[in-house]
Coordinates of C-alpha atoms in Angstrom, one line a residue:
Chain A
M1 CA 0.0 0.1 0.0
N2 CA 1.8 3.5 -0.7
H3 CA -0.6 6.3 -0.5
W4 CA 1.2 8.8 -2.7
L5 CA -0.7 6.9 -5.5
T6 CA -3.7 8.5 -4.6
A7 CA -1.9 12.0 -5.1
P8 CA -2.6 13.1 -8.2
I9 CA -5.7 11.8 -8.0
L10 CA -6.7 13.5 -5.2
I11 CA -5.6 17.3 -5.6
P12 CA -7.3 18.0 -9.0
L13 CA -10.1 16.6 -6.8
L14 CA -9.8 18.7 -4.6
G15 CA -8.7 21.8 -6.1
G16 CA -11.8 21.4 -9.3
I17 CA -14.2 21.1 -6.5
L18 CA -13.0 24.1 -4.8
Q19 CA -12.8 26.1 -8.2
A20 CA -16.4 24.6 -9.0
F21 CA -17.8 27.0 -5.9
M22 CA -15.7 29.7 -6.5
G23 CA -17.3 30.7 -9.6
Y24 CA -17.7 33.6 -8.7
A25 CA -14.6 34.5 -6.9
P26 CA -12.0 37.1 -8.0
I27 CA -10.7 35.9 -11.1
Q28 CA -7.0 36.6 -10.3
L29 CA -7.5 34.1 -7.1
R30 CA -9.1 31.5 -9.0
R31 CA -6.2 31.8 -11.3
T32 CA -4.1 31.5 -8.4
L33 CA -5.6 28.9 -6.8
A34 CA -5.7 26.7 -10.2
I35 CA -2.2 26.8 -11.1
T36 CA -1.4 26.0 -7.7
T37 CA -3.1 23.1 -7.6
T38 CA -1.4 22.3 -11.4
V39 CA 2.2 22.7 -10.2
L40 CA 0.9 20.2 -7.1
I41 CA 0.0 17.4 -9.3
L42 CA 3.3 18.4 -10.9
G43 CA 5.1 17.6 -7.3
A44 CA 3.2 14.8 -7.1
S45 CA 3.4 12.7 -10.5
L46 CA 7.6 13.8 -10.0
V47 CA 7.1 12.0 -6.4
L48 CA 5.8 8.8 -8.8
F49 CA 8.2 9.2 -10.7
S50 CA 11.2 9.2 -8.2
M51 CA 9.5 6.4 -6.7
A52 CA 9.1 3.9 -10.1
L53 CA 12.7 4.7 -10.6
D54 CA 13.8 1.0 -9.3
G55 CA 11.4 -0.5 -11.5
D56 CA 9.0 -2.1 -9.0
Y57 CA 5.3 -2.1 -8.4
R58 CA 3.5 -0.1 -5.4
M59 CA 0.0 -0.5 -5.6
Y60 CA -3.0 1.0 -3.7
A61 CA -6.3 -1.1 -3.3
F62 CA -9.3 0.9 -2.3
G63 CA -11.2 0.6 0.8
N64 CA -7.8 -2.0 1.7
W65 CA -9.8 -4.6 -0.5
Q66 CA -7.5 -7.5 -1.6
P67 CA -7.0 -7.5 -5.0
P68 CA -8.8 -8.8 -7.0
F69 CA -11.9 -8.7 -5.0
G70 CA -11.2 -4.3 -5.2
I71 CA -10.3 -1.8 -7.2
V72 CA -6.1 -1.5 -7.1
L73 CA -3.9 1.8 -8.0
V74 CA -0.6 0.4 -9.8
L75 CA 2.4 2.2 -10.0
D76 CA 5.1 1.4 -12.8
R77 CA 7.6 2.9 -15.0
L78 CA 5.2 3.5 -17.6
A79 CA 2.1 5.3 -15.8
A80 CA 4.7 7.4 -14.1
F81 CA 6.0 7.9 -17.9
M82 CA 2.6 9.1 -18.6
V83 CA 1.8 11.2 -15.4
V84 CA 4.5 13.3 -15.7
M85 CA 4.4 13.7 -19.7
T86 CA 0.6 15.1 -19.0
S87 CA 1.9 17.7 -16.2
V88 CA 4.5 19.2 -18.0
L89 CA 2.5 19.4 -20.5
A90 CA -1.3 20.6 -18.5
L91 CA 0.8 23.1 -16.1
F92 CA 1.6 24.9 -19.9
A93 CA -1.4 24.8 -21.0
H94 CA -2.8 25.6 -17.9
I95 CA -0.4 29.0 -17.9
F96 CA -1.2 29.5 -21.3
S97 CA -4.9 29.7 -20.8
L98 CA -4.2 32.6 -17.4
G99 CA -3.5 35.0 -21.3
G100 CA -7.3 35.4 -21.2
S101 CA -8.7 32.0 -22.9
D102 CA -10.2 31.2 -19.6
E103 CA -12.5 34.0 -19.2
G104 CA -16.0 33.4 -20.7
N105 CA -16.8 30.4 -18.6
R106 CA -17.0 30.4 -15.1
Q107 CA -15.9 26.1 -14.8
F108 CA -13.1 27.2 -16.8
H109 CA -10.6 26.1 -13.5
T110 CA -12.9 23.7 -12.4
L111 CA -13.3 21.5 -16.0
F112 CA -9.4 22.3 -16.7
L113 CA -8.7 19.7 -13.4
F114 CA -11.6 17.3 -14.0
Q115 CA -9.9 16.3 -17.1
L116 CA -6.5 15.4 -15.8
M117 CA -8.4 13.8 -12.5
G118 CA -9.0 11.3 -15.0
L119 CA -6.1 11.2 -17.0
N120 CA -4.5 10.5 -13.8
I121 CA -6.8 7.5 -12.9
A122 CA -6.4 6.6 -16.2
F123 CA -2.9 6.5 -16.2
L124 CA -2.6 4.6 -12.8
T125 CA -5.7 2.6 -12.6
G126 CA -4.9 -1.4 -12.8
D127 CA -8.3 -2.8 -12.6
L128 CA -10.6 -2.4 -16.6
F129 CA -13.7 -0.8 -15.5
N130 CA -12.2 1.5 -13.0
L131 CA -10.8 2.3 -16.9
F132 CA -14.1 2.8 -18.3
V133 CA -15.0 5.1 -15.1
A134 CA -11.6 7.3 -16.2
F135 CA -12.2 7.6 -19.5
E136 CA -16.0 8.3 -18.8
V137 CA -14.4 11.1 -16.1
L138 CA -12.0 12.2 -18.5
L139 CA -14.4 12.2 -21.2
I140 CA -17.1 14.5 -19.3
A141 CA -14.4 17.8 -18.3
S142 CA -13.6 16.9 -22.6
Y143 CA -17.6 17.4 -23.7
G144 CA -17.3 21.0 -21.4
L145 CA -13.4 22.0 -22.3
L146 CA -14.4 21.2 -25.7
M147 CA -17.0 24.1 -26.1
H148 CA -15.6 26.6 -24.1
G149 CA -14.8 29.9 -25.8
G150 CA -18.3 30.3 -26.8
G151 CA -19.5 31.0 -30.4
T152 CA -21.6 28.2 -32.5
I153 CA -18.2 27.1 -34.6
R154 CA -17.4 24.6 -31.4
T155 CA -21.0 23.3 -31.5
V156 CA -21.3 21.3 -34.4
P157 CA -17.6 20.0 -34.1
G158 CA -18.4 19.6 -30.1
L159 CA -21.9 17.2 -30.8
H160 CA -20.1 14.9 -33.1
Y161 CA -17.3 14.2 -30.3
V162 CA -20.2 13.6 -27.7
V163 CA -22.7 11.7 -29.7
L164 CA -19.1 9.4 -31.0
N165 CA -18.0 8.8 -27.8
L166 CA -20.9 7.9 -26.5
I167 CA -20.5 5.0 -28.5
G168 CA -17.7 4.2 -28.1
S169 CA -18.7 3.7 -24.6
A170 CA -21.4 1.5 -25.3
V171 CA -19.3 -0.8 -26.6
F172 CA -16.2 -0.4 -24.1
L173 CA -19.4 -1.5 -21.7
I174 CA -19.9 -4.1 -24.1
S175 CA -16.6 -6.0 -24.3
V176 CA -15.9 -4.8 -20.4
G177 CA -19.7 -7.5 -20.1
M178 CA -18.2 -10.1 -22.6
I179 CA -14.6 -10.8 -20.7
Y180 CA -16.1 -10.7 -17.6
S181 CA -18.7 -13.3 -18.0
V182 CA -16.4 -15.6 -19.2
T183 CA -13.2 -14.9 -16.5
G184 CA -14.8 -13.6 -13.8
T185 CA -12.4 -10.7 -12.8
L186 CA -11.6 -7.2 -14.6
N187 CA -8.7 -6.6 -12.2
M188 CA -6.4 -6.3 -15.2
A189 CA -3.1 -8.6 -13.5
D190 CA -6.1 -11.3 -12.7
L191 CA -7.9 -11.4 -16.2
A192 CA -3.6 -11.6 -17.5
V193 CA -4.1 -14.5 -15.4
R194 CA -7.5 -15.9 -16.2
V195 CA -7.3 -15.4 -19.7
Q196 CA -4.6 -18.1 -20.0
Q197 CA -7.0 -20.3 -18.8
V198 CA -9.9 -19.9 -21.3
T199 CA -10.9 -22.5 -23.5
G200 CA -13.4 -23.8 -25.8
E201 CA -16.5 -21.8 -26.8
N202 CA -15.5 -19.4 -24.3
L203 CA -12.4 -18.3 -26.4
Q204 CA -14.6 -16.6 -29.6
L205 CA -16.4 -15.0 -26.5
V206 CA -13.1 -13.5 -24.5
K207 CA -11.5 -13.2 -28.1
A208 CA -14.9 -11.1 -29.3
G209 CA -14.4 -8.1 -26.6
G210 CA -10.7 -8.4 -27.1
M211 CA -11.4 -6.8 -30.1
M212 CA -14.5 -5.2 -29.5
L213 CA -12.5 -3.0 -26.4
L214 CA -9.3 -3.2 -29.2
V215 CA -12.0 -0.8 -31.1
V216 CA -13.2 1.7 -28.2
F217 CA -9.5 2.5 -28.0
A218 CA -8.6 2.8 -31.5
L219 CA -11.3 5.5 -31.4
K220 CA -10.4 7.5 -28.5
A221 CA -6.5 6.9 -30.0
A222 CA -7.6 8.0 -33.2
I223 CA -6.9 4.9 -36.0
L224 CA -7.9 5.8 -39.4
P225 CA -11.2 4.5 -39.5
L226 CA -12.6 6.2 -36.8
C227 CA -10.1 8.9 -36.7
F228 CA -12.6 11.7 -38.9
W229 CA -13.6 13.3 -35.5
L230 CA -10.3 14.3 -34.6
P231 CA -9.5 18.0 -36.8
R232 CA -12.2 19.9 -37.1
A233 CA -12.9 18.9 -33.2
Y234 CA -9.6 19.9 -32.2
A235 CA -8.1 22.7 -34.8
K236 CA -12.1 24.5 -33.2
A237 CA -10.7 24.3 -30.0
T238 CA -9.8 27.0 -27.9
A239 CA -5.4 26.4 -27.9
P240 CA -5.2 25.2 -24.4
V241 CA -7.8 22.8 -24.6
A242 CA -6.3 22.4 -27.9
A243 CA -3.1 21.2 -26.3
L244 CA -4.2 19.3 -23.8
F245 CA -5.9 17.4 -25.7
A246 CA -3.4 16.7 -27.5
V247 CA -2.1 13.8 -24.6
M248 CA -6.2 12.6 -25.5
T249 CA -4.9 10.2 -28.5
K250 CA -2.4 9.1 -26.2
V251 CA -4.2 8.1 -23.4
G252 CA -6.3 5.8 -26.1
V253 CA -2.4 4.4 -27.1
Y254 CA -1.8 4.2 -23.1
A255 CA -4.5 1.7 -23.2
I256 CA -3.6 -0.5 -25.9
L257 CA -0.4 -0.8 -24.1
R258 CA -1.0 -1.5 -21.0
V259 CA -4.5 -3.8 -21.8
Y260 CA -2.3 -5.9 -25.2
L261 CA 0.3 -6.6 -23.6
L262 CA -0.8 -7.3 -20.0
V263 CA -3.6 -8.8 -20.9
F264 CA -3.5 -10.7 -24.6
G265 CA 0.5 -10.5 -24.7
D266 CA 2.8 -13.4 -25.3
Q267 CA 1.7 -15.8 -22.7
A268 CA -1.5 -15.4 -23.0
G269 CA -1.7 -19.0 -25.1
P270 CA -4.5 -19.0 -27.9
L271 CA -5.3 -15.3 -27.7
A272 CA -1.6 -14.7 -27.5
N273 CA -1.5 -10.8 -29.7
L274 CA -5.2 -10.7 -30.2
G275 CA -5.4 -7.9 -32.4
M276 CA -2.1 -6.5 -33.5
D277 CA -2.0 -7.9 -37.1
W278 CA -5.2 -5.9 -37.5
L279 CA -3.2 -2.6 -35.9
F280 CA -0.1 -2.5 -37.4
P281 CA -1.2 -2.3 -40.7
L282 CA -4.1 0.4 -39.5
A283 CA -0.8 2.3 -38.1
L284 CA 0.6 2.1 -41.6
V285 CA -2.8 3.7 -43.5
T286 CA -3.4 6.6 -40.1
M287 CA -0.3 7.4 -40.8
A288 CA -0.2 8.1 -44.6
M289 CA -3.8 9.5 -43.7
G290 CA -2.3 12.3 -41.5
F291 CA 0.0 13.1 -43.8
I292 CA -2.8 13.6 -46.4
G293 CA -4.5 15.4 -44.5
A294 CA -1.5 18.2 -43.7
L295 CA -0.7 18.8 -47.4
G296 CA -5.2 19.9 -47.6
A297 CA -5.2 21.9 -44.5
D298 CA -6.0 25.5 -45.2
N299 CA -5.2 27.2 -41.7
L300 CA -2.7 25.9 -39.2
R301 CA -4.5 24.9 -36.4
S302 CA -6.0 21.8 -38.7
L303 CA -2.4 21.6 -39.8
V304 CA -1.5 20.3 -36.2
A305 CA -4.3 19.2 -35.5
W306 CA -3.5 16.1 -38.4
Q307 CA -0.2 16.0 -36.9
V308 CA -1.9 14.5 -33.7
I309 CA -2.9 11.4 -36.9
I310 CA 0.0 11.3 -37.7
S311 CA 1.6 10.9 -34.3
V312 CA -0.3 8.5 -33.5
G313 CA 0.0 6.3 -36.6
T314 CA 3.9 6.0 -36.2
L315 CA 3.4 5.5 -32.2
L316 CA 0.9 2.5 -33.1
A317 CA 3.1 1.0 -35.7
P318 CA 6.2 0.1 -34.0
I319 CA 3.6 -0.7 -31.2
A320 CA 1.7 -3.4 -33.0
L321 CA 4.5 -5.1 -33.4
G322 CA 5.3 -5.3 -30.0
S323 CA 9.7 -5.9 -30.3
P324 CA 11.2 -4.8 -27.3
A325 CA 12.9 -1.6 -28.7
G326 CA 10.1 -0.8 -30.8
L327 CA 8.6 -0.3 -27.4
S328 CA 10.6 1.9 -26.1
A329 CA 11.0 4.1 -28.9
A330 CA 7.0 4.7 -29.1
L331 CA 7.5 6.0 -26.2
F332 CA 10.6 7.9 -26.7
Y333 CA 8.6 10.1 -29.8
M334 CA 5.5 10.4 -27.7
L335 CA 7.4 12.2 -24.8
S336 CA 8.6 13.9 -28.0
T337 CA 5.4 14.5 -30.5
T338 CA 2.6 15.5 -27.1
W339 CA 4.8 18.3 -26.4
T340 CA 5.7 19.7 -29.9
V341 CA 1.8 19.3 -30.7
A342 CA 0.4 20.8 -28.1
G343 CA 3.1 23.8 -28.1
L344 CA 2.0 24.3 -32.2
F345 CA -1.6 24.4 -31.1
L346 CA -0.4 26.9 -28.9
V347 CA 1.4 28.8 -31.5
A348 CA -1.2 28.6 -34.1
S349 CA -3.1 30.3 -31.6
L350 CA -0.8 33.2 -31.4
V351 CA -0.2 33.7 -34.9
A352 CA -3.7 34.0 -35.3
G353 CA -4.2 36.4 -32.7
Q354 CA -1.9 38.8 -34.7
R355 CA -3.0 38.2 -38.3
G356 CA -6.5 40.2 -37.6
T357 CA -8.8 39.0 -39.8
A358 CA -6.6 36.2 -42.0
G359 CA -6.7 34.7 -38.5
D360 CA -4.3 30.8 -38.7
R361 CA -6.1 30.4 -42.2
I362 CA -2.9 29.9 -44.8
V363 CA -3.3 32.7 -47.0
T364 CA -1.5 36.2 -47.4
A365 CA -2.0 38.7 -45.1
P366 CA -0.8 42.3 -44.3
P367 CA 2.4 41.7 -42.3
M368 CA 2.3 40.2 -38.6
R369 CA 3.0 41.8 -35.2
N370 CA 5.9 39.5 -33.2
R371 CA 7.2 37.6 -36.1
T372 CA 10.3 37.2 -35.6
F373 CA 9.4 35.3 -31.9
L374 CA 6.1 33.6 -33.4
S375 CA 8.1 32.6 -37.1
V376 CA 11.4 30.7 -35.1
L377 CA 8.6 29.4 -32.9
F378 CA 7.0 27.9 -35.5
M379 CA 9.8 26.6 -37.3
V380 CA 11.4 25.5 -34.1
G381 CA 7.6 23.1 -33.5
A382 CA 7.6 22.1 -37.8
V383 CA 11.0 20.6 -37.3
A384 CA 10.1 18.9 -34.5
A385 CA 7.1 17.6 -35.5
A386 CA 8.1 16.6 -39.0
G387 CA 11.3 14.7 -37.7
L388 CA 14.3 16.9 -39.0
P389 CA 17.2 16.7 -37.0
P390 CA 18.8 18.0 -35.1
L391 CA 15.7 17.9 -32.8
S392 CA 13.5 15.6 -30.8
G393 CA 10.9 14.2 -33.8
F394 CA 14.2 12.9 -35.6
V395 CA 15.7 11.4 -32.4
G396 CA 11.8 9.3 -32.2
K397 CA 11.7 8.2 -35.8
I398 CA 14.9 7.2 -36.0
L399 CA 14.5 4.9 -33.3
I400 CA 11.4 3.8 -34.3
L401 CA 13.4 2.8 -37.8
Q402 CA 16.2 1.2 -36.0
S403 CA 13.6 -0.9 -34.3
V404 CA 11.9 -2.7 -36.7
P405 CA 13.9 -6.5 -38.0
A406 CA 14.5 -6.2 -41.5
G407 CA 11.2 -7.8 -43.8
V408 CA 8.1 -6.9 -45.1
E409 CA 7.2 -4.5 -41.9
M410 CA 10.5 -3.1 -41.8
A411 CA 9.6 -2.2 -45.8
W412 CA 6.5 -0.7 -45.7
L413 CA 7.2 0.9 -42.4
W414 CA 10.3 3.2 -43.7
G415 CA 8.6 3.2 -46.8
V416 CA 5.4 4.8 -45.4
L417 CA 7.3 7.0 -42.6
L418 CA 10.2 8.6 -44.8
M419 CA 7.6 9.1 -47.7
G420 CA 5.2 10.1 -45.6
S421 CA 8.1 12.9 -43.4
F422 CA 8.6 14.5 -46.5
L423 CA 5.2 15.4 -47.7
S424 CA 4.5 16.7 -43.9
L425 CA 8.3 19.0 -44.7
V426 CA 6.2 20.5 -48.0
A427 CA 3.8 20.8 -45.8
Y428 CA 5.1 22.7 -42.9
S429 CA 7.1 24.8 -45.2
R430 CA 4.3 26.0 -47.5
A431 CA 2.8 26.9 -44.6
G432 CA 5.0 28.6 -42.6
S433 CA 7.0 30.6 -45.8
I434 CA 3.2 31.6 -47.0
V435 CA 2.1 32.3 -43.0
F436 CA 5.4 34.8 -42.4
W437 CA 7.0 35.4 -45.5
R438 CA 4.7 36.8 -47.8
T439 CA 2.8 39.7 -46.8
V440 CA 0.6 41.9 -48.8
D441 CA 0.6 45.7 -48.3
G442 CA -1.7 47.2 -45.7
H443 CA -1.8 47.4 -42.0
L444 CA -3.8 45.3 -38.9
E445 CA -5.4 47.7 -37.2
S446 CA -3.9 47.7 -33.4
P447 CA -3.6 43.3 -33.3
P448 CA -3.5 42.5 -29.3
R449 CA 0.0 42.0 -27.5
L450 CA 1.3 39.2 -26.5
T451 CA 1.2 38.6 -23.0
G452 CA 3.6 37.4 -21.1
P453 CA 2.1 34.3 -19.9
T454 CA 1.3 32.9 -23.7
S455 CA 4.5 33.5 -25.4
I456 CA 6.4 31.9 -21.9
A457 CA 3.8 29.3 -22.2
A458 CA 3.8 27.8 -26.1
G459 CA 7.8 29.4 -25.9
A460 CA 8.9 26.7 -22.9
L461 CA 6.6 23.7 -24.5
I462 CA 8.4 24.2 -28.1
A463 CA 12.1 24.5 -25.7
L464 CA 11.5 21.3 -24.2
T465 CA 12.4 19.4 -27.8
L466 CA 15.2 20.9 -27.3
A467 CA 15.3 19.1 -23.7
I468 CA 14.7 16.3 -25.0
V469 CA 17.3 15.9 -27.6
A470 CA 19.6 17.4 -24.5
M471 CA 18.0 14.4 -22.5
A472 CA 17.8 11.5 -25.3
G473 CA 20.3 9.5 -23.7
P474 CA 18.8 9.3 -19.8
I475 CA 15.3 9.6 -21.4
N476 CA 16.3 5.9 -24.3
K477 CA 17.4 4.3 -20.5
Y478 CA 14.3 4.9 -19.3
T479 CA 12.3 4.3 -21.8
D480 CA 13.9 0.6 -22.5
A481 CA 13.6 -0.3 -19.5
T482 CA 10.1 0.4 -19.1
A483 CA 9.6 -1.5 -22.3
A484 CA 11.2 -4.7 -20.6
Q485 CA 9.3 -4.2 -17.7
L486 CA 6.3 -4.0 -20.1
L487 CA 7.3 -6.9 -21.4
D488 CA 8.2 -9.3 -18.2
H489 CA 4.3 -9.6 -16.9
T490 CA 5.4 -12.7 -14.3
R491 CA 6.1 -9.4 -12.3
Y492 CA 2.4 -7.7 -12.7
L493 CA 1.1 -10.4 -11.6
E494 CA 2.3 -10.1 -8.5
I495 CA 0.1 -6.9 -7.1
L496 CA -2.4 -10.5 -6.4
E497 CA -0.1 -11.4 -3.5
T498 CA 0.0 -7.9 -2.4
P499 CA -0.7 -8.5 1.2
V500 CA -3.7 -5.4 2.2
V501 CA -2.7 -3.1 5.0
G502 CA -3.5 -5.7 8.4
E503 CA -5.4 -5.0 11.5
E504 CA -3.3 -4.6 14.8
N505 CA -1.1 -1.6 12.1
Chain B
M1 CA -36.3 -16.2 -19.4
E2 CA -32.7 -15.9 -21.5
L3 CA -34.4 -15.6 -24.9
I4 CA -36.9 -12.7 -23.6
F5 CA -33.5 -11.3 -22.3
A6 CA -31.6 -12.0 -25.5
L7 CA -34.0 -10.6 -26.9
V8 CA -34.8 -7.4 -25.7
I9 CA -31.5 -6.7 -25.4
G10 CA -31.5 -7.1 -29.3
T11 CA -34.3 -5.0 -29.8
L12 CA -33.5 -2.0 -27.8
T13 CA -29.9 -2.3 -29.6
A14 CA -30.1 -2.8 -33.1
T15 CA -33.6 0.6 -32.2
G16 CA -30.1 2.8 -30.7
V17 CA -28.0 2.0 -33.5
Y18 CA -31.2 2.5 -36.6
L19 CA -32.0 5.9 -35.3
L20 CA -28.1 6.6 -33.8
L21 CA -28.0 6.7 -37.8
R22 CA -30.2 9.3 -38.3
A23 CA -29.5 12.9 -39.1
R24 CA -32.0 14.8 -37.0
T25 CA -30.5 15.3 -33.1
F26 CA -33.7 14.0 -32.0
P27 CA -33.3 10.6 -33.2
V28 CA -30.2 10.5 -32.4
V29 CA -30.5 11.8 -28.8
V30 CA -33.7 8.8 -27.9
G31 CA -31.6 6.3 -30.3
L32 CA -28.1 6.3 -27.4
T33 CA -30.7 6.4 -24.9
L34 CA -32.4 3.1 -25.8
L35 CA -28.4 1.6 -26.7
S36 CA -27.5 2.8 -23.6
Y37 CA -30.5 0.0 -22.2
G38 CA -29.5 -2.1 -24.2
V39 CA -25.9 -2.0 -22.9
N40 CA -27.2 -1.7 -19.7
L41 CA -29.0 -4.8 -19.5
F42 CA -26.4 -6.9 -21.3
L43 CA -24.1 -5.9 -18.5
F44 CA -26.8 -7.0 -16.0
S45 CA -26.7 -10.7 -17.5
T46 CA -23.3 -10.9 -17.7
G47 CA -23.3 -12.0 -13.8
R48 CA -25.7 -15.0 -15.5
L49 CA -29.4 -14.9 -14.9
A50 CA -30.7 -16.1 -11.9
T51 CA -34.2 -15.2 -9.5
G52 CA -34.2 -15.2 -5.7
Q53 CA -30.7 -15.7 -4.9
Q54 CA -28.7 -14.7 -2.5
P55 CA -25.1 -12.5 -3.7
V56 CA -23.2 -14.6 -1.2
L57 CA -21.2 -17.1 -1.9
G58 CA -21.9 -20.7 0.3
S59 CA -24.4 -20.7 1.6
A60 CA -26.3 -21.9 -1.5
E61 CA -25.7 -24.0 -4.7
T62 CA -26.1 -21.4 -6.6
Y63 CA -26.1 -17.3 -6.3
S64 CA -26.5 -14.0 -7.5
D65 CA -23.7 -12.0 -9.1
P66 CA -23.8 -9.1 -7.3
L67 CA -20.8 -7.3 -9.9
P68 CA -22.9 -6.7 -12.4
Q69 CA -25.2 -4.9 -11.0
A70 CA -22.4 -2.7 -9.4
L71 CA -21.5 -2.3 -12.9
V72 CA -24.5 -1.3 -14.2
L73 CA -25.3 1.5 -11.3
T74 CA -22.1 3.1 -12.2
A75 CA -23.5 3.0 -15.7
I76 CA -26.5 4.0 -15.7
V77 CA -25.6 6.8 -13.9
I78 CA -23.0 8.0 -16.0
G79 CA -25.1 7.3 -18.8
F80 CA -27.9 9.7 -17.8
A81 CA -25.4 12.2 -16.9
M82 CA -23.8 12.0 -20.6
T83 CA -27.7 11.8 -21.7
A84 CA -28.5 15.0 -20.1
F85 CA -25.3 16.7 -21.5
V86 CA -26.1 15.4 -25.3
V87 CA -30.0 16.6 -24.9
V88 CA -28.7 20.0 -23.8
L89 CA -26.1 20.0 -26.6
S90 CA -28.5 18.9 -29.5
L91 CA -30.5 22.3 -28.1
R92 CA -28.4 24.6 -28.3
N93 CA -27.4 23.1 -32.0
L94 CA -30.5 23.9 -32.9
A95 CA -30.5 27.6 -31.2
D96 CA -27.2 28.2 -33.0
N97 CA -27.9 26.6 -36.5
E98 CA -31.9 27.5 -36.3
D99 CA -31.7 23.4 -38.0
D100 CA -31.9 20.1 -35.5
H101 CA -29.5 18.4 -38.7
V102 CA -26.6 16.5 -37.2
D103 CA -24.4 18.5 -39.3
G104 CA -25.4 22.4 -38.1
R105 CA -27.6 22.2 -42.1
Q106 CA -29.1 20.2 -44.8
P107 CA -26.9 18.6 -46.9
Q108 CA -26.6 20.6 -50.2
P109 CA -28.1 19.2 -52.7
T110 CA -25.8 18.4 -55.2
E111 CA -25.8 19.1 -59.6
P112 CA -27.0 16.1 -61.5
S113 CA -23.9 15.0 -62.8
K114 CA -23.9 15.1 -66.5
R115 CA -24.8 11.1 -67.4
E116 CA -27.7 11.6 -64.8
R117 CA -28.8 14.7 -67.2
E118 CA -28.4 12.7 -70.0
A119 CA -29.9 9.7 -68.6
G120 CA -33.4 11.8 -67.3
S121 CA -33.6 14.0 -70.7
K122 CA -33.7 10.3 -72.6

């Protein structure tokens, strides 16, 4: 039992409840408290990270129920990695929102903190049904955040997003029910044991349940047939919300990593590597679709939204192949792409604010203010996203390319990824040169000045790509260890034997 | 009982999916509701159907599994909140776009293609 595990969940919960009651407090007070909460979450996640470094599993059993009978939180390297990645991103997105985008809705900070709570539950839980609840918590907060900012442009993408995710929730429940009806458990460690013992006609039930679960995670991660909701929704969201949503698709990727490696891993007998042979081609097609979409984007924000889809495809291809090197490379690339894409969303919003009515559309417009600062940010972000040396996207992509053993898969992955990276380079250079270089005569009527919080947040998120390059050695060592831990199931199963707190102490 | 139960779940789900594919928000919301009813009943049945049994192991030969009931309760609460939200969102869509089409506007009637025009003139 380790009570620290509840900290990244309880802090945003309490902070969010506080915000909910403070809707009419002065905005300065609300902002101070909200940022303090996010900083505390970051602190707690760093504590968890330092605990996870030794490679042991830590467990928290709610209500002191011995697993598998109660719900457990489990901390391992992967969970700590995701929590830290999310809280760093959330802190900068939150700082950005202080620049004025948190106005107009009294509950913005409440929703933001509840969203963080949902994300952290999803990363830490060791229970399949609890994962569903976490998804619902983060989704209902994200519905509110997506609509934040008013205006009619967000209504239709918001409606599509909500309806799709409600259908996703229904499918999730059906698959959880199918798996439960056979195995009689929802604890992930226990499931991993029980799935090996499934035989006969029950096998098909679990198989169907597992494949439906993959559909749900694919919807969250936005894999090809289920990705068309994403560009419109993300491109229309307010900047800090879009930046935070950069991590939402990664929740789907995380769930695939967690559930499929643990429950349907190599040891699962007839159900081993369920769905992974579907995932690889789908990931490649998703990637290709993303590159085409990026080429066709007519404004900066949808360009970045398509980049989200590209990165999901790039992430899932090595995960589907499942080699230790591939998993490690995918995790490295996930860190890089999440922060870069979030930074690009913030930069795109800053650019839109400086160009008057042209907004972030890729058209020629009168010269913008603060062009040097914004264009440097955009260039660094674009170089990192397209995967050019020397920035972190390049390192991530090299690691992914290296991880594939020679064969048909290698030919496909190298072909799609390299060809596509070239196309995305074309897309970014076209967008950058039109937006920043080509200007028409005229002047803007007093565009708003860049404020401190927004430029700091956008600059810092983009600068993180440099930090990742500088720290590439240690980060790669950590992701290697994470991949090794993910593929070694026996240790995870020891959670079932962990003693709960006795009555005497 | 199993047959009736399965038929009810099937009917609810099929009706829900059919309504979800409609182009107006009202049928879509009703479809979502029906789908969630179907899902809840399905979840309920995953603990096997039994009447008049105790949820205690060992006290009788058969028992009724209490866990799916807890799951259903959670799913009902979440589904209720989500339905309320989607109703409000649909109303807002209607108010914003003065249309309850799920895309906010009617699809534009496309120009008949050349071949269709030729076929029409014949």
